[in-house]
Structure formats: structure tokens, C-alpha cells
Coordinates of C-alpha atoms and ligand atoms in Angstrom, one line a residue:
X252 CA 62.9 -44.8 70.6
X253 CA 60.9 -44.4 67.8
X254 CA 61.4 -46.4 64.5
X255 CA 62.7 -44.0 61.5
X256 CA 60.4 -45.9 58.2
X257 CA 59.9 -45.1 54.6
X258 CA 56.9 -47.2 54.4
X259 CA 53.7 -46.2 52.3
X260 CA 50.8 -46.8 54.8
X261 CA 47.4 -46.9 54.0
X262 CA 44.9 -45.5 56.6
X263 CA 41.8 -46.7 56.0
X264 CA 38.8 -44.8 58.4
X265 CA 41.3 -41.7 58.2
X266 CA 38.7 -39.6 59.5
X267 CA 37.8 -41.6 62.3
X268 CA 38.7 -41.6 65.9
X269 CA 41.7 -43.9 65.2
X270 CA 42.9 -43.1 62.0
X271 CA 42.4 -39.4 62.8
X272 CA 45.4 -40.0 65.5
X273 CA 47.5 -42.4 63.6
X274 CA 48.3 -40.2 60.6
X275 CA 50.0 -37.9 62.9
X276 CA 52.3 -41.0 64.4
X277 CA 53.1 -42.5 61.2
X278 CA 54.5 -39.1 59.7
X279 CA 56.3 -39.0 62.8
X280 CA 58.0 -42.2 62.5
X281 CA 58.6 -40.9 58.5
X282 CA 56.2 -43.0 56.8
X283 CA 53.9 -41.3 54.2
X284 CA 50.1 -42.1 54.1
X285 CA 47.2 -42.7 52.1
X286 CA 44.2 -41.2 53.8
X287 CA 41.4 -43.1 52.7
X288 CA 37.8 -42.3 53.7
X289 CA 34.2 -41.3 51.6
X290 CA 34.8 -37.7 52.7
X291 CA 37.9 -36.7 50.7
X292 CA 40.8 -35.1 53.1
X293 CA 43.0 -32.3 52.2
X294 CA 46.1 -32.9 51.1
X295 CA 49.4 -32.0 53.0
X296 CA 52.9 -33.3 52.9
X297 CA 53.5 -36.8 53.6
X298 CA 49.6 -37.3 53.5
X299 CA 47.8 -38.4 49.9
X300 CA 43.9 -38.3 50.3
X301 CA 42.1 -40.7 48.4
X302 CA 38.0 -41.7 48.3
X303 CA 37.7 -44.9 49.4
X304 CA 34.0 -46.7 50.0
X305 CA 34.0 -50.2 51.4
X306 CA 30.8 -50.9 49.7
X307 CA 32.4 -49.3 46.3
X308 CA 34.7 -52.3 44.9
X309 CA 35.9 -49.3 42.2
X310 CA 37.5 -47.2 45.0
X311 CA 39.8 -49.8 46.2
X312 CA 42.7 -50.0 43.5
X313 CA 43.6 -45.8 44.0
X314 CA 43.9 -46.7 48.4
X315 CA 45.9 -49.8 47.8
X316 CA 48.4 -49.4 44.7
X317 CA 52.0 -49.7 45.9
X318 CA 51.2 -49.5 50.2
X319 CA 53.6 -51.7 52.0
X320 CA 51.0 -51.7 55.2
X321 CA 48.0 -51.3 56.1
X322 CA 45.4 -49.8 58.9
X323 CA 41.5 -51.2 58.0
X324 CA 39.0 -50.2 59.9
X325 CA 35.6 -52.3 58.4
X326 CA 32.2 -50.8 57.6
X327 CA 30.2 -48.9 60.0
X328 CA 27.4 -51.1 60.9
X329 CA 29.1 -55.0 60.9
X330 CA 27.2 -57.0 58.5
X331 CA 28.0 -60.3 56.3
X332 CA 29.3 -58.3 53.5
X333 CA 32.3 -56.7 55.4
X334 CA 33.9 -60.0 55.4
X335 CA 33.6 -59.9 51.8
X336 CA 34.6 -56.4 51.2
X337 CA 38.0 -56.9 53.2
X338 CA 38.9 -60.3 51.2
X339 CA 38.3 -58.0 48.3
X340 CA 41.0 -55.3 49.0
X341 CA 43.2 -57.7 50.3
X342 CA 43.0 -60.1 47.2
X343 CA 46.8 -60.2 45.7
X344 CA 47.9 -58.0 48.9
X345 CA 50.5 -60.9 49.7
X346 CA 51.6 -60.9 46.1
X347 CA 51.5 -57.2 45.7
X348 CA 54.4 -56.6 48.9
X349 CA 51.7 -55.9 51.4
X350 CA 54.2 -56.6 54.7
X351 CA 52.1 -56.0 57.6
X352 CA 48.2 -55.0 58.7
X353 CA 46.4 -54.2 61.5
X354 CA 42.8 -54.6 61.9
X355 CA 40.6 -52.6 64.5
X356 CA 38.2 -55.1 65.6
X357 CA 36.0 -54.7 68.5
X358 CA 37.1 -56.3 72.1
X359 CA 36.3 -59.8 72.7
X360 CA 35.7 -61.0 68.7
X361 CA 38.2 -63.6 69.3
X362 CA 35.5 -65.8 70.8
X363 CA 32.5 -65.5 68.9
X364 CA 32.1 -68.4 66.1
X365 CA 33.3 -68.2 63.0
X366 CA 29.7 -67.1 61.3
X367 CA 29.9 -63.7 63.4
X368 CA 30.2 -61.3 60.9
X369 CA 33.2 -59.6 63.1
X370 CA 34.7 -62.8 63.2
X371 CA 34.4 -63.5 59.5
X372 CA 36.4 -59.9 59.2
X373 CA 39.1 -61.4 61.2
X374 CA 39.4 -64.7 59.1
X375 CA 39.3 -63.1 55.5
X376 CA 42.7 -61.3 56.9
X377 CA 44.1 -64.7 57.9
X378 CA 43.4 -65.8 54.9
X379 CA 45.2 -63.3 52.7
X380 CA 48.6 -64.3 54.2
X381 CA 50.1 -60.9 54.8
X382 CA 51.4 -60.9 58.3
X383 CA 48.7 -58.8 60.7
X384 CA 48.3 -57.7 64.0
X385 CA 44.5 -57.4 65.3
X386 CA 43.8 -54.9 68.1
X387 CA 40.6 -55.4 69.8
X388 CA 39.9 -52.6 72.0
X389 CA 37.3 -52.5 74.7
X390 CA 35.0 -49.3 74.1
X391 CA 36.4 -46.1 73.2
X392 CA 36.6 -43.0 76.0
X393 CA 35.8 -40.4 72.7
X394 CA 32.5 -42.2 71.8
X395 CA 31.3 -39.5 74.9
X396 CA 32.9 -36.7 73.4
X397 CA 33.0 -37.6 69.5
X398 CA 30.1 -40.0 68.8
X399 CA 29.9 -42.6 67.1
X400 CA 29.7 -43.5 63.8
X401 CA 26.4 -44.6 63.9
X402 CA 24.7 -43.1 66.9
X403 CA 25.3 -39.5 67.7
X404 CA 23.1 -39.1 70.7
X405 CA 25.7 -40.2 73.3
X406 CA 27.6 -36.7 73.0
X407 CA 24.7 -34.2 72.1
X408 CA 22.7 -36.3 75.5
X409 CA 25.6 -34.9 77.1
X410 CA 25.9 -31.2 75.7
X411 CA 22.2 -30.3 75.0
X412 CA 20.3 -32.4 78.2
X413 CA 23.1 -33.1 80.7
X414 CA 22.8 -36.8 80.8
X415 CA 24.3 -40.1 79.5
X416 CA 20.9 -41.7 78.5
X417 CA 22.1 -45.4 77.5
X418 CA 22.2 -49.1 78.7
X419 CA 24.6 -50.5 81.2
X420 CA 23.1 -50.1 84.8
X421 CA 26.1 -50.7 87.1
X422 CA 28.3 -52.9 84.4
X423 CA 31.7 -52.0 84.5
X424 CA 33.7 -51.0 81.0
X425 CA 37.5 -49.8 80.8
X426 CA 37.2 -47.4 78.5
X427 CA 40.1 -46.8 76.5
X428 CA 41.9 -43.5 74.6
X429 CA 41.7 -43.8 70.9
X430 CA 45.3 -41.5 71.7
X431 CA 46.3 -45.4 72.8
X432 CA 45.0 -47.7 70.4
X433 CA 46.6 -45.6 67.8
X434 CA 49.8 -45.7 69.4
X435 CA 50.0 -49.5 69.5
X436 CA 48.6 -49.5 65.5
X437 CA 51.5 -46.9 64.6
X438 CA 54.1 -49.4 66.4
X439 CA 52.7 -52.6 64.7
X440 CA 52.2 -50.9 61.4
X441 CA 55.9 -49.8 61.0
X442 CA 58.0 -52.4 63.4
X443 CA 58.6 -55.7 63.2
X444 CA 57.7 -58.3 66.1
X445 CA 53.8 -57.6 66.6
X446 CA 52.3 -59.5 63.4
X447 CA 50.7 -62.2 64.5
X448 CA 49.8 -61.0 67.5
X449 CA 46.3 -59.7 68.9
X450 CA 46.1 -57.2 71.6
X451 CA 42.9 -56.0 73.7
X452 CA 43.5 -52.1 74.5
X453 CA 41.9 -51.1 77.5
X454 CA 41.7 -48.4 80.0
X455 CA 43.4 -47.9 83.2
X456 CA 40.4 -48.6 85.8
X457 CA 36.7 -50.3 85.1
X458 CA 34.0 -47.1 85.5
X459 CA 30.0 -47.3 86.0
X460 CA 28.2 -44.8 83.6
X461 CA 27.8 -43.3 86.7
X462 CA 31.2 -42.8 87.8
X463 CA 31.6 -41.7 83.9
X464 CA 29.2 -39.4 84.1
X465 CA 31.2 -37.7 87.5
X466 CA 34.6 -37.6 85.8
X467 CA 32.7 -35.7 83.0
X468 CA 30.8 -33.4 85.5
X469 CA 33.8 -32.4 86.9
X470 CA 35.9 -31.6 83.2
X471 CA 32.6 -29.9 82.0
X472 CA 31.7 -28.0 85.3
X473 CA 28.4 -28.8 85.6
X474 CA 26.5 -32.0 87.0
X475 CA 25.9 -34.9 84.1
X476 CA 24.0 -37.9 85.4
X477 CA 23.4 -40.8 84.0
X478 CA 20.0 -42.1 83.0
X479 CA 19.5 -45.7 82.5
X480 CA 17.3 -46.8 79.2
X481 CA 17.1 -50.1 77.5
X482 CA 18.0 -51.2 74.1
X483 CA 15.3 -49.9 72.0
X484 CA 17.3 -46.6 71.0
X485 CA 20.7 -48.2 70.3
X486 CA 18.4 -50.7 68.1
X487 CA 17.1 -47.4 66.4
X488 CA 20.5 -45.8 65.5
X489 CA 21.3 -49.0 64.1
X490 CA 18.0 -49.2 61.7
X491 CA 18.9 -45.3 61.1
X492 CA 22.2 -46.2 59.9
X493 CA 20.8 -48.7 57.7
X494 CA 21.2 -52.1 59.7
X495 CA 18.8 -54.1 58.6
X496 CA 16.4 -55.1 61.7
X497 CA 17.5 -58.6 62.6
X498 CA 21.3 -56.9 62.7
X499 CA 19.9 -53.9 64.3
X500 CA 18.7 -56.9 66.9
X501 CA 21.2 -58.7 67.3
X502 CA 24.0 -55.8 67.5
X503 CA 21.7 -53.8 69.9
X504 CA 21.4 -57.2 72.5
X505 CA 25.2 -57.4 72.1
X506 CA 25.9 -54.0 72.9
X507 CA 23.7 -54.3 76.2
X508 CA 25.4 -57.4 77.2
X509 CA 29.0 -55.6 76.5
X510 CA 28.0 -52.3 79.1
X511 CA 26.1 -54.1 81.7
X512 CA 27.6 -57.9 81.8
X513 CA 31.3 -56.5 83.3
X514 CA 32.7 -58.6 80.0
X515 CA 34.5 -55.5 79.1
X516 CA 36.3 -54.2 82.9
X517 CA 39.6 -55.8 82.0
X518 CA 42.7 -54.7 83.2
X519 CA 45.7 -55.5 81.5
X520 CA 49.0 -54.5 80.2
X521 CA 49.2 -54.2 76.3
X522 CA 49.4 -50.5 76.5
X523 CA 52.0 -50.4 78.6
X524 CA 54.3 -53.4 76.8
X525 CA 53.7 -51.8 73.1
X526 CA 53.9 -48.4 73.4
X527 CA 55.7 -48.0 76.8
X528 CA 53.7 -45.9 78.3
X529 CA 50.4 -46.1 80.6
X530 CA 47.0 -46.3 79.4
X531 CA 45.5 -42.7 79.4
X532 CA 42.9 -42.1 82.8
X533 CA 39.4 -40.9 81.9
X534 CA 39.9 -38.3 84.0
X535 CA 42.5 -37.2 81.6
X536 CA 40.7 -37.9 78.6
X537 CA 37.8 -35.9 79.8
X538 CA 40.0 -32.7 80.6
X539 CA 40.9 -32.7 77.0
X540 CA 37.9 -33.3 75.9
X541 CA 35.9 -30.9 77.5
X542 CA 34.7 -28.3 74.7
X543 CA 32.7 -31.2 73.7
X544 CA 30.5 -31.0 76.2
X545 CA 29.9 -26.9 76.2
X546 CA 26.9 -25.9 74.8
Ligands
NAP734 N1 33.7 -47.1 69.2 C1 34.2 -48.0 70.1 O1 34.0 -48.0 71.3 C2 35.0 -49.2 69.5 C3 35.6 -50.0 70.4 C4 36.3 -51.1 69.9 C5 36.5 -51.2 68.5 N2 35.8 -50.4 67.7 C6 36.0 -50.5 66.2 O2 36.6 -49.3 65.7 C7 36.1 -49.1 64.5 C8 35.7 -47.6 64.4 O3 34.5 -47.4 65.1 P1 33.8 -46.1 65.4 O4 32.3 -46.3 65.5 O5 34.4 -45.5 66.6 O6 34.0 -45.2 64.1 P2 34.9 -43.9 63.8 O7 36.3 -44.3 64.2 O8 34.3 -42.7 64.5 O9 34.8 -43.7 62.3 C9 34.9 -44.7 61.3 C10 35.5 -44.4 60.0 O10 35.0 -45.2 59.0 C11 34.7 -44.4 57.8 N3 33.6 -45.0 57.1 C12 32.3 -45.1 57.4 N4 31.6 -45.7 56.5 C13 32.5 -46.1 55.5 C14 32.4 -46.8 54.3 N5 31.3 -47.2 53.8 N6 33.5 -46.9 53.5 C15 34.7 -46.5 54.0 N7 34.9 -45.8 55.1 C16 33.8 -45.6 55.9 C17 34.4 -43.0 58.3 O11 34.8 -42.1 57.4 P3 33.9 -41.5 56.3 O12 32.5 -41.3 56.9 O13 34.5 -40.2 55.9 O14 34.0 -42.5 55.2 C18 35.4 -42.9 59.5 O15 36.7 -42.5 59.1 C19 35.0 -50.1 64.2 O16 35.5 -51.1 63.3 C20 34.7 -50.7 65.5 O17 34.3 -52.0 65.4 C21 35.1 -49.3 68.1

């Protein structure tokens, strides 16, 4: 049964593949939210747009003021600053009647040392005592179908060439519905019983880029393959989207060891024990998603 709140949420990333799908289930539950991205949303009822830029202290006051939660979604390209930018909104958050937060954070941060700047994301949250839930997600299923934010060439590879071009080889990822990660933040962001907790989304089977490649053949009706590159143009995007090059590096050698090394084929059950429910099939995904791929 679904929790009936009056809580002011903040969305933060509202136009992103997350936040996109969360307004819809906070409204549901009867909270009201605060749509906060660079690109200003329209307004409708329940929903309050407001311009919000990580890297723009000035913009944080109008997305915070009176919220009683939160959903933060960090800066594009993870670099030192972030850390910094998060303490920043969250600075008298605790004081201010902040009651819960959830972070999107990528799958497996938990591990890395405390310099990583995703890690350092995760800490200035600790640190601002307002009770949080993290939800590290292995890789999303809509980063074939909607991009992402920094490297559109995954979808249009798709549409204009028929082919995933990217790293991987036969590494195994359980790609996971955005549809389900924003269930569990909608739960955690309105209930109580999920702050301090950390989940790790992920999909219901590990696929090959190959086997990706066949569930989107079949959705688009034609044949996709998949066509195995190194790093060198996910190290691009990065330096496109303004990493600088020893982040574009580093982030480029992590994302090759995430596809190909297996580290993200997990199986496990935190869809299933927050929201209830099963973890959406690519095969499902990829049936709903298919006017992305028509040229
Ligand atoms: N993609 C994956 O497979 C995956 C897997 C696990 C975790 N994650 C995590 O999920 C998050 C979303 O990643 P994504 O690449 O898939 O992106 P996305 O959800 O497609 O979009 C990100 C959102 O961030 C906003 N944004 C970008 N730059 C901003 C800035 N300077 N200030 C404020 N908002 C800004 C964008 O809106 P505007 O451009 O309108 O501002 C957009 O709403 C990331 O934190 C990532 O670590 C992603």
C-alpha cells in the first residue's frame, strides 16, 4: 500500500532519467515537489520548477527553502568539487527540518577510499546528519535508449549505424530500469525505516553487450550488433563534457573495468524487498523503449 504524505520533496536532476520518473511517484504518494534542474521545467500542480546549478552556490537557497526531503543527484562528470557542492546545500539541512535524503551514487562506491571523489559525495552527506538512504545502482538499461549525460553516442550508435560501439567484450552488467531505482527513492524519500540504509539496484539477469544488443534487435526489428572499441572514446566524451584529462583518465579506465571485469553482474533482492515488486527484464525495458531506436 502506498504511503499517503504531505512532504515538500526536493528533486534535484528532475530532468534526468531518475528524477524524470520520481516526480510522478511522489505526487502519487501526495507529496509536492521542487523540480530542480539548469533547464527550468514547466510548472503543473503539485510540481514547483526551480533553476538549480550545482556549480552555482546562488541557486541553492530557491531548491532548498522549507523541503522536508531530499533526492540529489551530483554533477555530471564526478570531480573533487561535487563533494564540496553537496556539503554546501546541505549546510544547516539538519537544523533547517531536512528529515530524510537519498543520494544516487553509482554501484560499488561503497569501497573505493575515502579520496574518490564519489566517495567524498557520500561522506559530506554523513556528515550533515540528516538521516539518508544511498542507492547505488549498477548501470542503467535507458543509458541505450536515452543517453547519457555526458556521452550521447551510445543511443544515436544505435539509431543512425545499428551498433553498440563501446568497451566491455564479454563482461557481464545487470542492467537496471531507472522505472526501479525510482521506485525504491520514492519509498525511502516519503517512509520511514530505509535511512540509514544503502541499497545496490540491479537488474534481473547479467547480459553481454552482445546479448544486449539481441534483446534490442528484437524490440527494434532490425539486427544491432555490437562492436567492441577501447577506452579512447568514452575518455573523449568525458574531455567533451569538460573533465579535465587526468579525470577524463581515470573515469574512462573505471568505466572499462565496470563493463568488462563482471564487477557489476550481481543479482540480488533490494528491488524486490523495497518496492515489492520484481526488477524490470531488459526485454521489457527494450519493448518500451523502442521509438528510440527508429530512425
Ligand atoms: N547512468 C548510469 O548507468 C548510472 C548508474 C548508476 C548511478 N548513476 C548515477 O546517476 C546519476 C545520473 O546519471 P546519468 O548520467 O544517467 O544522468 P541523467 O539522469 O540523464 O541526468 C542528470 C541530471 O543532472 C542534471 N544536471 C546536469 N548538470 C547539472 C548541474 N551542473 N547542476 C545541476 N543539475 C545538473 C541534468 O539536468 P539539466 O541538464 O537540466 O540541469 C539532469 O537532470 C549520476 O549521479 C550517476 O552517478 C548512473
Amino acid at each position: 500500500m502506498e504511503a499517503n504524505v504531505s512532504a515538500a520533496v526536493l528533486v534535484t536532476g528532475a530532468t534526468g532519467k531518475v528524477g524524470r520518473r520520481l516526480i510522478p511517484l511522489l505526487l502519487r504518494r501526495g507529496a509536492t515537489v521542487r523540480a530542480a534542474s539548469r533547464s527550468l521545467l514547466p510548472a503543473r500542480t503539485g510540481i514547483e520548477p526551480v533553476r538549480f546549478d550545482w556549480t552555482d552556490e546562488s541557486t541553492y537557497e530557491a531548491a532548498r527553502k522549507g523541503v522536508d526531503a531530499m533526492f540529489l543527484v551530483a554533477g555530471p562528470v564526478p570531480q573533487a568539487a561535487h563533494a564540496d557542492y553537496v556539503g554546501a546545500l546541505l549546510d544547516g539541512a539538519a537544523e533547517a527540518g531536512v528529515e530524510k535524503i537519498v543520494l544516487l551514487s553509482p554501484y560499488g562506491v561503497g569501497q573505493a577510499p575515502p579520496e574518490n571523489p564519489l566517495r567524498r559525495i557520500e561522506l559530506a552527506l554523513e556528515t550533515s546528519g540528516v538521516p539518508h538512504t544511498l542507492v547505488r545502482p549498477v548501470a542503467f538499461m535507458q543509458n541505450f535508449s536515452e543517453g547519457l549525460r555526458w556521452r550521447e553516442a551510445l543511443v544515436e550508435g544505435i539509431r543512425e549505424r545499428d551498433e553498440i560501439a563501446a568497451p566491455g567484450g564479454d563482461g557481464v552488467v545487470s542492467y537496471v530500469s531507472t522505472e526501479d531505482v525510482a521506485a525504491i527513492a520514492a519509498i525511502a524519500l516519503t517512509e520511514d525505516g530505509y535511512q540509514g540504509k544503502a541499497y545496490a539496484p540491479a537488474g534481473p539477469e547479467p547480459l553481454t553487450l552482445t546479448e544486449v544488443a539481441e534483446h534490442i534487435s528484437w524490440a527494434a526489428g532490425r539486427r544491432i550488433r555490437y562492436v567492441e572499441t577501447d577506452r579512447t572514446p568514452i575518455r573523449d566524451a568525458l574531455l567533451a563534457a569538460g573533465a579535465p584529462p587526468e579525470t577524463a583518465e581515470h573515469n574512462s579506465q573505471v568505466y572499462v573495468h565496470a563493463f568488462s571485469s563482471g564487477a557489476q553482474g550481481v543479482l540480488n533482492d533490494d528491488i524486490l524487498d523495497v518496492t515489492g515488486r520484481p526488477p524490470r527484464s531488459f526485454a521489457e525495458f527494450a519493448v518500451g523503449a523502442a521509438a528510440a531506436w527508429r530512425r
